[in-house]
Structure formats: C-alpha cells, structure tokens
Amino acid sequence: MTHEEYMQIALDLARQAAAEDEVPVAALVVDAASGEIVAEAYNQSAHGSDCSAHAEISAIRAACEKRGTTRLWDMDMYVTLEPCTMCAAAISFARIRNLYFGAADEKGGAVVSGVKFYDSPTCHHRPNVVGGICAEKCGQLLKDFFKAKRG
C-alpha cells in the first residue's frame, strides 16, 4: 500500500471519531516489512475520560499488546495530525521506525512545530519523519469539526 492509502484508512477512522464527537485524529501502526496494519485507533479522550487516550498512544498500546513487546522497532506509524509532545515522546519510547503524519499542528504539534521534540538532545530515539501526507484532507476534517462545534 502507498502512504496515501494508509493515510486514507486513518482518515476514515478519524471520521468515525468525529461521528462520536471526539477530536478527529487517528493513527495506524504498520509492520514495515509486511505492510500489515498491526493496530489502529482514534482519539477517545472525551468519552473515555482519559486525557492520554490520544490516537497515537492507544495505537501504540494495542500494537505492543498484540506483539507482546514494549518496543516497536520494525513498525511505522501513520497519524492524521502532527503528534503533540506526549505522543511524540511515546513514539520515541516505543522506538517507532518511521512517523508519517498528515496535517501539521502549529499550535499543539511537537515534531516539526512547537518544541520539536525529536531535535532535543535528550531524545533517546528519533524516528524518520515525513509530514504532509494528505495534509489538506486531514486539516480540513479538523477545521470542519471545530467549525461545527463553534457553530
């Protein structure tokens, strides 16, 4: 599958989050060798009463449980929005190989925006990062969601 195809799957999950009145962000963990989607998740902070229930964290937890490990060395992550600091750290600790994201997040992002977590000298593992995959679609989904909330 292509990066765009994986991101489209993540976008479909993000739309499901929006339908459940959650911030529409979703993540996939993909086995880099086989292309298998090992885990997928979307934000569930609001309804799960858990501020850490971001898509990335939930997908990492599910992938680690499925693989019986705490490290995901040969895994890639696709996420519709640039990860925040908490999620960037979790991606680092999990040793995700490649991070692919859709829309940049100038306000809350921590990869190419904000604190640029992976540029910190104390960061233990830096995944390869590619942003901007289906960025317009990912960004528009978020804009539409928040516009409706303000409606």
mmCIF file of C-alpha atoms in Angstrom:
data_model
loop_
_atom_site.group_PDB
_atom_site.id
_atom_site.type_symbol
_atom_site.label_atom_id
_atom_site.label_comp_id
_atom_site.label_asym_id
_atom_site.label_seq_id
_atom_site.Cartn_x
_atom_site.Cartn_y
_atom_site.Cartn_z
ATOM 1 C CA MET A 1 0.000 0.000 0.000
ATOM 2 C CA THR A 2 1.074 3.592 -0.550
ATOM 3 C CA HIS A 3 1.444 6.258 2.127
ATOM 4 C CA GLU A 4 -1.724 7.881 0.814
ATOM 5 C CA GLU A 5 -3.668 4.616 1.109
ATOM 6 C CA TYR A 6 -2.615 4.138 4.724
ATOM 7 C CA MET A 7 -3.498 7.757 5.459
ATOM 8 C CA GLN A 8 -6.913 7.275 3.856
ATOM 9 C CA ILE A 9 -7.571 4.422 6.298
ATOM 10 C CA ALA A 10 -6.527 6.719 9.137
ATOM 11 C CA LEU A 11 -8.811 9.455 7.774
ATOM 12 C CA ASP A 12 -11.745 7.034 7.755
ATOM 13 C CA LEU A 13 -11.036 6.266 11.416
ATOM 14 C CA ALA A 14 -10.763 9.974 12.190
ATOM 15 C CA ARG A 15 -14.189 10.496 10.630
ATOM 16 C CA GLN A 16 -15.511 7.798 12.965
ATOM 17 C CA ALA A 17 -14.045 9.746 15.887
ATOM 18 C CA ALA A 18 -15.802 12.901 14.681
ATOM 19 C CA ALA A 19 -19.087 10.993 14.436
ATOM 20 C CA GLU A 20 -18.609 10.099 18.107
ATOM 21 C CA ASP A 21 -17.889 13.751 18.962
ATOM 22 C CA GLU A 22 -14.183 13.109 19.546
ATOM 23 C CA VAL A 23 -11.460 15.267 18.027
ATOM 24 C CA PRO A 24 -10.960 13.596 14.624
ATOM 25 C CA VAL A 25 -7.418 12.274 14.834
ATOM 26 C CA ALA A 26 -6.496 8.671 14.089
ATOM 27 C CA ALA A 27 -3.345 6.561 13.961
ATOM 28 C CA LEU A 28 -2.185 3.276 12.464
ATOM 29 C CA VAL A 29 0.800 1.138 13.437
ATOM 30 C CA VAL A 30 2.071 -0.750 10.404
ATOM 31 C CA ASP A 31 4.587 -3.602 10.187
ATOM 32 C CA ALA A 32 7.219 -2.123 7.885
ATOM 33 C CA ALA A 33 8.219 -5.470 6.386
ATOM 34 C CA SER A 34 4.805 -6.954 5.635
ATOM 35 C CA GLY A 35 2.677 -3.810 5.342
ATOM 36 C CA GLU A 36 0.185 -5.329 7.806
ATOM 37 C CA ILE A 37 -1.787 -2.880 9.930
ATOM 38 C CA VAL A 38 -0.951 -4.127 13.420
ATOM 39 C CA ALA A 39 -3.080 -1.620 15.342
ATOM 40 C CA GLU A 40 -5.364 1.311 14.710
ATOM 41 C CA ALA A 41 -7.003 3.834 16.984
ATOM 42 C CA TYR A 42 -8.630 7.228 17.118
ATOM 43 C CA ASN A 43 -8.877 9.835 19.843
ATOM 44 C CA GLN A 44 -11.074 8.760 22.735
ATOM 45 C CA SER A 45 -10.135 11.319 25.362
ATOM 46 C CA ALA A 46 -13.549 12.929 25.744
ATOM 47 C CA HIS A 47 -15.681 9.822 26.102
ATOM 48 C CA GLY A 48 -13.016 7.691 27.727
ATOM 49 C CA SER A 49 -12.428 10.241 30.498
ATOM 50 C CA ASP A 50 -8.718 9.818 29.815
ATOM 51 C CA CYS A 51 -6.610 12.769 28.730
ATOM 52 C CA SER A 52 -3.922 10.358 27.490
ATOM 53 C CA ALA A 53 -6.289 8.495 25.136
ATOM 54 C CA HIS A 54 -4.847 10.128 22.036
ATOM 55 C CA ALA A 55 -4.880 8.042 18.873
ATOM 56 C CA GLU A 56 -1.114 7.534 18.884
ATOM 57 C CA ILE A 57 -0.971 6.329 22.493
ATOM 58 C CA SER A 58 -3.881 3.929 22.020
ATOM 59 C CA ALA A 59 -2.427 2.528 18.786
ATOM 60 C CA ILE A 60 0.985 2.009 20.426
ATOM 61 C CA ARG A 61 -0.610 0.239 23.400
ATOM 62 C CA ALA A 62 -2.593 -2.050 21.112
ATOM 63 C CA ALA A 63 0.437 -2.850 18.923
ATOM 64 C CA CYS A 64 2.648 -3.601 21.931
ATOM 65 C CA GLU A 65 -0.026 -5.856 23.404
ATOM 66 C CA LYS A 66 -0.559 -7.664 20.098
ATOM 67 C CA ARG A 67 3.192 -8.187 19.607
ATOM 68 C CA GLY A 68 3.926 -8.903 23.281
ATOM 69 C CA THR A 69 6.644 -6.275 23.463
ATOM 70 C CA THR A 70 7.374 -2.755 24.647
ATOM 71 C CA ARG A 71 9.369 -1.809 21.557
ATOM 72 C CA LEU A 72 8.097 -1.488 18.002
ATOM 73 C CA TRP A 73 11.433 -1.338 16.176
ATOM 74 C CA ASP A 74 10.143 -2.536 12.810
ATOM 75 C CA MET A 75 6.920 -0.552 12.870
ATOM 76 C CA ASP A 76 5.785 2.628 11.190
ATOM 77 C CA MET A 77 3.064 4.991 12.370
ATOM 78 C CA TYR A 78 0.593 6.947 10.269
ATOM 79 C CA VAL A 79 -1.316 9.698 12.046
ATOM 80 C CA THR A 80 -3.642 12.315 10.609
ATOM 81 C CA LEU A 81 -2.235 15.173 12.703
ATOM 82 C CA GLU A 82 1.280 16.076 13.805
ATOM 83 C CA PRO A 83 1.743 14.480 17.252
ATOM 84 C CA CYS A 84 1.739 16.534 20.435
ATOM 85 C CA THR A 85 4.621 16.365 22.915
ATOM 86 C CA MET A 86 3.076 13.468 24.859
ATOM 87 C CA CYS A 87 2.559 11.420 21.713
ATOM 88 C CA ALA A 88 5.943 12.304 20.220
ATOM 89 C CA ALA A 89 7.563 11.015 23.418
ATOM 90 C CA ALA A 90 5.516 7.800 23.320
ATOM 91 C CA ILE A 91 6.529 7.257 19.688
ATOM 92 C CA SER A 92 10.157 7.694 20.718
ATOM 93 C CA PHE A 93 9.896 5.353 23.705
ATOM 94 C CA ALA A 94 8.170 2.727 21.554
ATOM 95 C CA ARG A 95 11.013 3.014 19.030
ATOM 96 C CA ILE A 96 8.702 3.519 16.055
ATOM 97 C CA ARG A 97 10.862 3.404 12.900
ATOM 98 C CA ASN A 98 9.062 5.944 10.676
ATOM 99 C CA LEU A 99 6.431 8.531 11.540
ATOM 100 C CA TYR A 100 4.156 9.688 8.729
ATOM 101 C CA PHE A 101 1.652 12.425 9.520
ATOM 102 C CA GLY A 102 -0.953 14.406 7.642
ATOM 103 C CA ALA A 103 -1.606 17.957 8.799
ATOM 104 C CA ALA A 104 0.943 19.995 10.724
ATOM 105 C CA ASP A 105 -0.274 21.414 14.044
ATOM 106 C CA GLU A 106 1.302 24.825 14.612
ATOM 107 C CA LYS A 107 -0.381 25.222 17.986
ATOM 108 C CA GLY A 108 -0.083 21.779 19.579
ATOM 109 C CA GLY A 109 2.359 19.835 17.428
ATOM 110 C CA ALA A 110 5.758 18.839 18.741
ATOM 111 C CA VAL A 111 7.512 17.252 15.770
ATOM 112 C CA VAL A 112 8.002 19.993 13.164
ATOM 113 C CA SER A 113 6.186 22.637 15.200
ATOM 114 C CA GLY A 114 6.422 23.798 18.806
ATOM 115 C CA VAL A 115 9.099 22.130 20.908
ATOM 116 C CA LYS A 116 10.362 19.902 18.065
ATOM 117 C CA PHE A 117 10.764 17.017 20.485
ATOM 118 C CA TYR A 118 12.992 14.877 18.252
ATOM 119 C CA ASP A 119 15.540 17.703 17.994
ATOM 120 C CA SER A 120 16.101 17.623 21.758
ATOM 121 C CA PRO A 121 19.493 16.241 22.811
ATOM 122 C CA THR A 122 17.712 14.199 25.499
ATOM 123 C CA CYS A 123 15.501 12.384 22.982
ATOM 124 C CA HIS A 124 16.530 8.713 23.037
ATOM 125 C CA HIS A 125 15.131 7.665 19.669
ATOM 126 C CA ARG A 126 14.298 9.785 16.648
ATOM 127 C CA PRO A 127 12.039 8.195 14.065
ATOM 128 C CA ASN A 128 12.331 9.229 10.454
ATOM 129 C CA VAL A 129 9.589 11.806 9.954
ATOM 130 C CA VAL A 130 7.575 12.573 6.830
ATOM 131 C CA GLY A 131 4.781 15.115 7.135
ATOM 132 C CA GLY A 132 2.191 16.441 4.778
ATOM 133 C CA ILE A 133 0.654 13.176 3.576
ATOM 134 C CA CYS A 134 -2.922 14.023 2.566
ATOM 135 C CA ALA A 135 -2.417 17.185 4.612
ATOM 136 C CA GLU A 136 -5.272 19.111 3.036
ATOM 137 C CA LYS A 137 -7.837 16.378 3.722
ATOM 138 C CA CYS A 138 -6.545 15.824 7.258
ATOM 139 C CA GLY A 139 -6.565 19.532 8.037
ATOM 140 C CA GLN A 140 -9.989 20.110 6.513
ATOM 141 C CA LEU A 141 -11.531 17.355 8.630
ATOM 142 C CA LEU A 142 -10.289 19.103 11.771
ATOM 143 C CA LYS A 143 -11.378 22.542 10.570
ATOM 144 C CA ASP A 144 -14.866 21.268 9.762
ATOM 145 C CA PHE A 145 -15.137 19.541 13.142
ATOM 146 C CA PHE A 146 -14.220 22.640 15.132
ATOM 147 C CA LYS A 147 -16.303 24.941 12.934
ATOM 148 C CA ALA A 148 -19.348 22.759 13.686
ATOM 149 C CA LYS A 149 -18.506 22.873 17.410
ATOM 150 C CA ARG A 150 -18.423 26.672 17.329
ATOM 151 C CA GLY A 151 -21.491 26.690 15.043
#
